[in-house]
Amino acid sequence: MVMTLDITIQGETLNVSQELLDRYNVPGPRYTSYPTAPEWNDSFGAADYERALRLSNDSRRPLSIYIHLPFCERLCLFCGCNVVIRKKHDLLPQYLEKLKWEINRTAELIDRSRPVVQLHWGGGTPTYLNPAQIEDLFLYVKDRFLFAPDAEIGVEVDPRVTTEEQATVLRRLGFNRISMGIQDFNPVVQQTVRRIQPYEQSKALFDRCRSLNFESVNIDLIYGLPHQTPESFVDSVDKVIALGPDRVAMFSYAHVPWLKKQQGSFTRLIPLGMDKFRIFRAGIERFTREGYQYIGMDHFARPDDELCVAQRNRTLHRNFQGYTTKAGSDLLGLGVSSISGVERIYAQNYRDLKEYYAAIDQDSLPTMRGINLNDDDVIRRAVISKLLCHCVIHKKEFESEFNICFDSYFADELARLEALQNDGLVDLTADVISVTMLGRIFIRNAGMVFDRYLQTPKDRPVFSKTL
Ligand SMILES: C[S@@+](CC[C@H](N)C(=O)[O-])C[C@H]1O[C@@H](n2cnc3c(N)ncnc32)[C@H](O)[C@@H]1O
Ligand code: SF4
C-alpha cells in the first residue's frame, strides 16, 4: 500500500508519498557554506586567514560580524551547537579576555572605513554574560569597527536565563533583533530533552522585548524532538502564533549522536520518516494559514518582512547565521569554533577552548582549518545559494557573470535534475530552473545535485537528514 499525505502551503495542496520521502529524506548539508565544512582542511591556517583579511580590504566590501559565546549553565539534550556547559561563571572572564584579543587583532587587519552592516551574537547563550559584561564586550567591538547607522544588531537569548535587566541593556546598547530559543512548550517533550521552560516565562520575556521596541522579535522551534506528536506540536505553534513573532525558525531536529553523544540517550524516542513529516506538516500548515510566508529551509516571516521582500527581489542571501538580506558582505567569525567567510576563503576557529586559548597566547589568530575556493567552487556556491535563497536560477545571469555555457558546464547536473522534475520538485525550461513549493520542502536535495564533493562517498556519517 502506498501511503500519501496532503500538505497545504500558502493555498497550494501537495501530495507527499512514503516513496518520495524515502527518496529525498537522506543525509545532506544545510549549505550555510559551499564547499561544506567537512571539505575544509587544516593546512589552511592563521597566516592564510590573515592574508585573506588584508586582501579583502581592496574590495571595500561591508562586514558582517558573528561573535560566539559558547557558555550555557545546563545542557539541553538535543543541542547540536558548540557549547561549554558550566553552572559556575568562573571561566567566563578568561574567555572574554581572549575573545577581546581576537577582536582587536582582527580589527587591526581590517580597513576602518569598511562599514559593519550586521553584528550577531550567538552561542551557547549570550545572556550567560551579566549586564556589565554585555556592555563591556559590545563597546569593545563598537570602538574598533565602523557601524552603519542601519546595522542589524542581533542576539540569541534563552528565556530561562535572560533577565529584564539584560534585555534592557541589550536594547539600550543598540541591539535591534532578538531571537528566543523556545523549541517546544510541551512538558513531556521538555522533560525528555531536559529543558524545562514554562510558557509564562517565555511570554514575559517576549512581552518585555516588545515593550522595549526591538525591531524584530523572533522565535526558534524544533520539530522532530522525542515524544512530539502533530497535535502536541500544533499546540506549541499556536502558543507561538499568539505571541506574534516577526520571524520563526522551525528547525528540523538534527540528530547527530556520533558528534553529540548526549543525543543518543533518546534515539529510540524520536519521530522518523512519515511521523516526523506529519509534525513538520502540522507546523507549516499552521504558520502559513496564519499569514506567515515560508522562506524555505525551516524559516517563516511575515510577507512584509524584509526577508520575504528580499526573496521576491532575489537579493536574499544565506550565511552561517541563516537567511539574511545583507548579501555581498565579508563575514568575520570571532570566538571559539566560529566561522569566517571572506571572498574566496572560509576559515574556522579552534572548537576547543584550550586550543583556542593556546593559539591566542602565541599571538596568533586561532584559525583551526579553512579552504581556498577554486573557480568551480565559486560557481557552484553561487548556484546553490541562488537555489536555496531565491528558488530560481536564470541561466543567462550565470553565463554573463561567470563566462560559462550553463547547459554544457552543468550537463550532468541538469540530467540528474530531471528525476527531481519528474517528482515535481523543480521545473526545468531552456532558460530557467525553478523550485516548486514541493521542492522548497526538499530544497537541500536540489542543492545537493550541484555539490561536486557529494559525488565521492564519505567513510563516516557527516550530515543530518534533509527533512
Ligand atoms: C544557540 S541556540 C539559541 C540560544 C539559546 N542557547 C537557547 O537555546 O535558547 C540556537 C538554536 O539552535 C537550535 N538547535 C540547537 N540544537 C539543535 C538541533 N540538534 N537540531 C536543530 N536545531 C537545533 C535551537 O532552536 C536553538 O534555539
Ligand atoms: S540549546 Fe541553547 S541553552 Fe541548550 S545547550 Fe544548546 S545552546 Fe545551550
XYZ file of C-alpha atoms and ligand atoms in Angstrom:
502
model
C 0.000 0.000 0.000
C 1.391 3.443 -0.954
C 0.923 5.876 1.895
C 0.469 9.524 0.886
C -0.271 12.708 2.762
C -1.690 16.006 1.502
C 0.017 19.166 2.694
C -1.342 22.664 2.068
C 1.178 25.514 1.914
C 0.119 29.052 1.044
C -3.062 27.782 -0.634
C -1.306 25.064 -2.653
C -2.119 21.443 -1.823
C 0.702 18.988 -2.454
C 0.903 15.259 -2.278
C 3.781 13.577 -0.448
C 4.127 9.799 -0.676
C 6.160 7.486 1.516
C 8.193 6.661 -1.560
C 9.016 10.338 -2.175
C 10.081 10.747 1.452
C 12.282 7.660 1.289
C 13.951 9.017 -1.844
C 14.663 12.536 -0.588
C 14.875 12.337 3.215
C 18.559 11.451 3.173
C 21.620 12.917 4.939
C 22.572 16.256 3.398
C 24.202 19.614 4.169
C 22.333 22.751 5.231
C 24.550 24.781 2.871
C 25.494 27.616 5.180
C 28.699 27.351 3.132
C 29.892 25.678 -0.051
C 32.156 23.719 -0.034
C 30.721 22.459 3.261
C 32.884 22.233 6.396
C 33.892 18.544 6.037
C 35.835 19.575 2.902
C 37.960 22.167 4.690
C 41.479 21.236 5.662
C 43.937 22.024 8.423
C 46.726 23.005 6.066
C 44.838 26.325 5.893
C 45.930 28.284 8.965
C 46.170 31.676 10.630
C 48.664 33.086 8.104
C 46.287 32.234 5.215
C 43.382 33.831 7.009
C 45.351 36.976 7.851
C 46.383 37.300 4.208
C 42.774 36.937 3.077
C 41.646 39.606 5.549
C 44.284 42.065 4.331
C 43.468 41.431 0.668
C 39.738 41.758 1.302
C 40.239 45.440 2.147
C 40.738 46.218 -1.556
C 37.133 45.232 -2.246
C 35.830 47.618 0.439
C 33.002 45.160 0.980
C 30.865 45.762 4.066
C 31.258 43.495 7.081
C 29.051 41.090 8.934
C 30.414 40.111 12.350
C 29.479 36.969 14.264
C 30.549 36.546 17.897
C 30.310 33.115 19.517
C 29.606 32.976 23.243
C 29.643 29.250 23.966
C 28.661 29.024 27.635
C 25.394 27.600 28.998
C 24.548 26.679 32.575
C 22.901 23.358 31.632
C 22.998 21.098 28.609
C 19.774 20.581 26.637
C 19.999 17.004 25.434
C 19.020 17.811 21.849
C 21.661 20.527 21.481
C 23.780 20.418 18.337
C 25.631 23.707 18.950
C 29.229 24.203 20.047
C 28.737 24.724 23.792
C 30.670 24.811 27.047
C 28.464 23.766 29.960
C 29.391 25.432 33.225
C 26.977 26.300 36.042
C 29.563 28.481 37.760
C 30.532 31.503 35.662
C 34.191 31.315 36.699
C 35.577 30.522 33.218
C 33.921 33.496 31.559
C 36.409 36.304 32.374
C 39.285 34.396 30.768
C 37.189 33.686 27.659
C 36.196 37.338 27.313
C 39.820 38.411 27.640
C 40.961 36.056 24.841
C 37.980 36.971 22.692
C 38.874 40.645 23.012
C 42.405 39.881 21.889
C 40.975 38.216 18.774
C 38.585 41.109 18.137
C 41.394 43.626 18.452
C 43.779 41.671 16.205
C 41.090 41.240 13.538
C 40.175 44.916 13.687
C 43.842 45.824 13.158
C 43.806 43.880 9.892
C 40.579 45.409 8.597
C 40.316 48.811 6.957
C 38.477 51.011 9.449
C 36.306 52.585 6.740
C 34.502 49.328 5.946
C 31.030 49.520 7.476
C 29.610 46.794 9.697
C 26.104 46.134 8.377
C 25.377 43.158 10.629
C 26.506 42.043 14.077
C 25.203 38.842 15.601
C 25.869 37.280 18.990
C 25.179 33.556 19.075
C 26.007 30.625 21.217
C 25.732 28.871 23.561
C 23.871 31.546 25.413
C 24.978 35.165 25.040
C 22.942 36.128 28.110
C 25.244 33.936 30.200
C 27.078 37.283 30.354
C 25.837 39.655 33.057
C 24.700 43.178 32.054
C 28.098 44.738 32.769
C 29.908 42.069 30.705
C 27.422 42.528 27.839
C 28.019 46.267 27.806
C 31.790 45.952 28.087
C 32.062 43.465 25.196
C 29.678 45.393 22.967
C 31.529 48.690 23.459
C 34.839 46.942 22.843
C 33.611 45.881 19.385
C 31.921 49.227 18.710
C 35.187 51.076 19.427
C 37.095 49.048 16.843
C 34.747 48.968 13.852
C 32.632 51.498 11.995
C 28.952 50.621 12.324
C 26.485 51.512 9.555
C 23.618 53.615 11.003
C 21.086 50.965 9.981
C 23.202 47.943 11.025
C 21.268 44.835 12.044
C 22.399 44.006 15.558
C 21.042 40.695 16.778
C 21.372 38.321 19.694
C 20.175 34.821 20.603
C 18.664 34.536 24.062
C 17.399 31.723 26.230
C 14.267 32.921 28.090
C 15.123 30.688 31.060
C 18.189 32.732 31.923
C 17.541 36.159 30.401
C 16.561 38.870 32.858
C 14.646 42.082 32.204
C 17.802 43.951 33.024
C 19.811 42.095 30.362
C 17.113 42.729 27.734
C 17.043 46.414 28.677
C 20.822 46.745 28.422
C 20.887 44.973 25.035
C 18.263 47.357 23.671
C 19.936 50.429 25.113
C 23.236 49.451 23.504
C 21.574 49.273 20.082
C 20.631 45.613 19.613
C 17.561 45.715 17.377
C 16.862 41.986 16.758
C 16.398 39.279 19.319
C 15.811 35.541 18.822
C 14.436 33.404 21.619
C 15.024 29.696 21.889
C 11.706 28.064 22.733
C 11.857 24.670 20.888
C 8.611 23.177 22.256
C 6.167 24.063 25.035
C 5.001 20.520 25.805
C 6.082 19.478 29.344
C 6.752 15.829 28.381
C 8.979 16.876 25.473
C 10.697 19.433 27.718
C 11.391 16.835 30.406
C 12.778 14.339 27.905
C 15.223 16.863 26.416
C 15.996 18.352 29.866
C 14.851 21.848 29.059
C 12.094 22.957 31.394
C 10.752 26.261 30.154
C 7.280 27.343 31.300
C 5.155 29.262 28.775
C 4.728 32.196 31.195
C 8.499 32.646 31.405
C 8.899 32.867 27.619
C 5.853 35.135 27.300
C 7.176 37.510 29.953
C 10.471 37.962 28.070
C 8.678 38.226 24.725
C 6.381 40.975 26.040
C 9.313 42.752 27.635
C 11.176 42.763 24.284
C 8.099 44.150 22.540
C 7.807 46.927 25.083
C 11.496 47.705 24.597
C 10.758 48.129 20.864
C 13.208 45.637 19.417
C 12.583 45.958 15.676
C 12.372 42.193 15.224
C 11.456 39.666 17.910
C 11.905 36.098 16.698
C 11.374 32.575 17.962
C 13.138 29.233 17.393
C 11.185 25.968 17.458
C 12.382 22.449 16.684
C 10.267 19.724 15.081
C 11.232 16.076 15.387
C 12.004 16.080 19.130
C 11.273 12.966 21.237
C 7.611 12.482 22.198
C 6.414 15.219 19.851
C 3.176 14.471 18.002
C 1.467 16.621 15.347
C -1.190 17.548 17.933
C 1.287 18.457 20.666
C 3.402 20.457 18.219
C 0.389 22.397 16.891
C -0.316 23.391 20.457
C 3.212 24.843 20.738
C 2.855 26.533 17.336
C -0.460 28.108 18.388
C 1.157 29.497 21.516
C 3.947 30.967 19.381
C 1.454 32.473 16.915
C -0.408 34.049 19.838
C 2.848 35.769 20.863
C 3.205 37.086 17.287
C 6.921 36.907 16.431
C 8.203 38.661 13.302
C 10.121 35.596 12.167
C 10.098 31.958 13.139
C 12.828 29.378 12.655
C 11.152 25.954 12.802
C 14.320 23.860 12.701
C 14.352 20.249 11.702
C 15.833 18.400 14.671
C 19.352 17.421 13.612
C 20.121 14.054 15.179
C 23.879 13.556 15.057
C 24.714 11.277 18.030
C 28.111 10.451 16.502
C 29.021 14.111 17.130
C 26.777 14.889 20.129
C 26.806 11.820 22.353
C 24.051 13.016 24.701
C 21.529 12.877 21.843
C 21.963 9.086 21.840
C 20.014 8.864 25.114
C 16.686 9.269 23.306
C 17.388 7.899 19.828
C 14.526 5.390 20.063
C 12.035 8.114 21.054
C 12.444 10.457 18.105
C 9.828 10.565 15.337
C 11.220 9.497 11.970
C 10.141 9.445 8.320
C 6.398 9.975 7.868
C 5.933 10.577 11.611
C 8.413 13.466 11.519
C 6.882 14.721 8.280
C 3.421 14.832 9.931
C 4.830 17.101 12.646
C 6.506 19.318 10.047
C 3.223 19.424 8.090
C 1.272 20.427 11.184
C 3.673 23.328 11.818
C 3.986 24.605 8.265
C 0.247 24.482 7.626
C -0.499 26.394 10.813
C 2.101 29.113 10.253
C 1.220 29.676 6.600
C -2.524 29.687 7.321
C -1.897 32.419 9.884
C -0.216 34.606 7.269
C 3.459 33.705 7.707
C 5.332 33.083 4.486
C 7.532 30.016 4.054
C 11.005 31.210 3.048
C 12.339 27.656 2.820
C 14.853 25.712 4.957
C 12.814 25.967 8.161
C 12.184 29.732 8.081
C 8.964 31.766 8.173
C 8.395 35.506 8.147
C 5.551 37.987 7.704
C 5.024 38.868 3.987
C 6.149 42.474 4.576
C 9.296 41.352 6.440
C 12.471 42.283 4.586
C 13.412 38.579 4.256
C 10.255 37.966 2.181
C 10.795 41.154 0.183
C 14.427 40.155 -0.489
C 13.359 36.685 -1.595
C 10.899 38.205 -4.077
C 13.548 40.678 -5.332
C 16.184 37.934 -5.486
C 18.554 39.735 -3.110
C 18.223 37.225 -0.266
C 21.472 35.645 0.908
C 22.485 32.788 3.176
C 25.398 32.605 5.587
C 26.253 30.842 8.835
C 23.531 32.748 10.652
C 20.867 31.566 8.197
C 18.984 33.769 5.751
C 19.937 37.440 5.592
C 19.324 40.491 3.437
C 22.967 41.540 3.805
C 24.337 39.997 0.635
C 27.810 40.934 -0.533
C 29.482 41.341 2.825
C 32.504 39.562 4.280
C 31.707 37.532 7.388
C 34.134 37.767 10.312
C 33.589 34.991 12.863
C 35.006 35.701 16.314
C 35.184 33.356 19.281
C 35.728 29.647 19.743
C 34.531 27.460 16.800
C 33.276 30.444 14.794
C 33.462 30.584 11.020
C 34.547 33.384 8.705
C 33.729 33.681 5.014
C 35.816 36.276 3.194
C 35.574 36.476 -0.586
C 37.110 33.185 -1.754
C 38.027 31.595 1.562
C 36.368 30.074 4.619
C 38.210 29.826 7.931
C 37.160 28.207 11.189
C 38.490 28.811 14.690
C 39.517 26.039 17.073
C 36.476 24.326 18.571
C 38.114 23.545 21.868
C 38.741 26.291 24.452
C 42.245 25.060 25.317
C 43.409 25.137 21.689
C 41.677 28.466 21.078
C 43.494 29.988 24.079
C 46.839 28.378 23.178
C 46.828 29.971 19.703
C 45.993 33.395 21.108
C 48.676 33.050 23.777
C 51.148 32.753 20.904
C 49.837 35.994 19.388
C 48.182 34.129 16.510
C 44.636 34.255 15.213
C 43.045 30.968 16.383
C 42.385 29.517 12.901
C 41.986 25.736 13.007
C 41.171 24.990 9.378
C 39.779 26.506 6.224
C 39.661 26.363 2.464
C 40.646 28.401 -0.579
C 37.840 28.168 -3.111
C 38.725 27.333 -6.712
C 36.775 28.723 -9.687
C 34.481 25.711 -9.803
C 33.674 26.076 -6.065
C 32.772 29.733 -6.597
C 30.394 28.947 -9.468
C 28.726 26.077 -7.620
C 28.449 28.146 -4.439
C 26.546 30.780 -6.402
C 24.208 28.189 -7.952
C 23.442 26.521 -4.620
C 22.973 29.850 -2.867
C 20.557 31.106 -5.529
C 18.581 27.871 -5.429
C 18.252 27.968 -1.650
C 17.543 31.685 -1.379
C 15.562 32.609 -4.491
C 14.259 29.187 -5.566
C 15.050 30.130 -9.155
C 18.080 30.174 -11.439
C 18.266 32.234 -14.602
C 20.954 30.537 -16.649
C 21.808 33.678 -18.631
C 22.783 35.506 -15.429
C 25.382 32.817 -14.704
C 26.613 32.797 -18.238
C 27.388 36.509 -18.159
C 28.685 36.530 -14.557
C 30.986 33.505 -14.834
C 31.617 33.293 -18.553
C 30.380 29.708 -18.877
C 27.809 27.947 -21.008
C 25.405 26.793 -18.272
C 23.987 23.806 -20.160
C 27.350 22.312 -21.028
C 29.059 23.179 -17.709
C 26.216 21.552 -15.777
C 25.194 18.874 -18.305
C 25.409 16.054 -15.698
C 23.567 18.072 -13.076
C 20.770 19.032 -15.495
C 20.358 15.351 -16.367
C 20.119 14.485 -12.663
C 17.617 17.303 -12.072
C 15.214 15.571 -14.452
C 14.479 12.997 -11.762
C 13.565 15.863 -9.404
C 11.400 17.356 -12.148
C 9.579 14.035 -12.562
C 8.891 14.080 -8.829
C 7.501 17.638 -9.016
C 10.355 19.319 -7.095
C 11.689 21.558 -9.865
C 10.576 22.923 -13.238
C 13.178 22.984 -15.989
C 12.908 25.190 -19.052
C 15.557 26.173 -21.601
C 16.443 29.331 -19.625
C 15.273 28.813 -16.064
C 15.427 26.285 -13.222
C 12.688 26.958 -10.705
C 11.934 25.213 -7.440
C 8.267 24.339 -6.865
C 6.517 24.656 -3.499
C 7.060 20.913 -3.005
C 10.712 21.420 -3.927
C 11.062 24.032 -1.173
C 10.482 21.285 1.387
C 13.360 19.325 -0.126
C 15.455 22.328 -1.109
C 18.644 20.808 0.316
C 18.261 17.932 -2.155
C 18.143 20.361 -5.078
C 21.364 21.965 -3.819
C 22.975 18.533 -3.424
C 22.680 17.903 -7.163
C 25.255 20.680 -7.726
C 27.589 19.659 -4.880
C 30.666 18.174 -6.521
C 32.028 16.825 -3.221
C 28.983 14.636 -2.580
C 29.876 12.612 -5.658
C 32.637 10.977 -3.552
C 31.010 8.968 -0.744
C 32.301 9.585 2.793
C 33.537 6.774 5.006
C 31.654 8.112 8.059
C 28.304 9.832 8.736
C 28.573 13.602 8.365
C 25.189 15.288 7.875
C 21.744 15.056 9.449
C 18.767 14.108 7.253
C 17.248 16.706 4.945
C 13.742 16.650 6.435
C 22.438 28.672 20.225
S 20.828 28.177 20.307
C 19.852 29.569 20.885
C 20.099 30.319 22.146
C 19.952 29.630 23.454
N 21.119 28.849 23.718
C 18.722 28.778 23.567
O 18.825 27.567 23.447
O 17.653 29.339 23.809
C 20.278 28.307 18.659
C 19.145 27.426 18.246
O 19.650 26.249 17.641
C 18.608 25.305 17.584
N 19.174 23.962 17.797
C 20.033 23.567 18.738
N 20.311 22.257 18.600
C 19.619 21.800 17.517
C 19.499 20.551 16.850
N 20.143 19.472 17.271
N 18.705 20.480 15.755
C 18.043 21.574 15.311
N 18.110 22.782 15.904
C 18.902 22.899 16.984
C 17.611 25.675 18.663
O 16.367 26.001 18.073
C 18.242 26.873 19.320
O 17.283 27.817 19.722
S 20.044 24.657 23.116
Fe 20.829 26.639 23.761
S 20.727 26.584 26.029
Fe 20.520 24.488 25.332
S 22.597 23.689 25.464
Fe 22.247 24.370 23.342
S 22.989 26.433 23.248
Fe 22.783 25.892 25.425
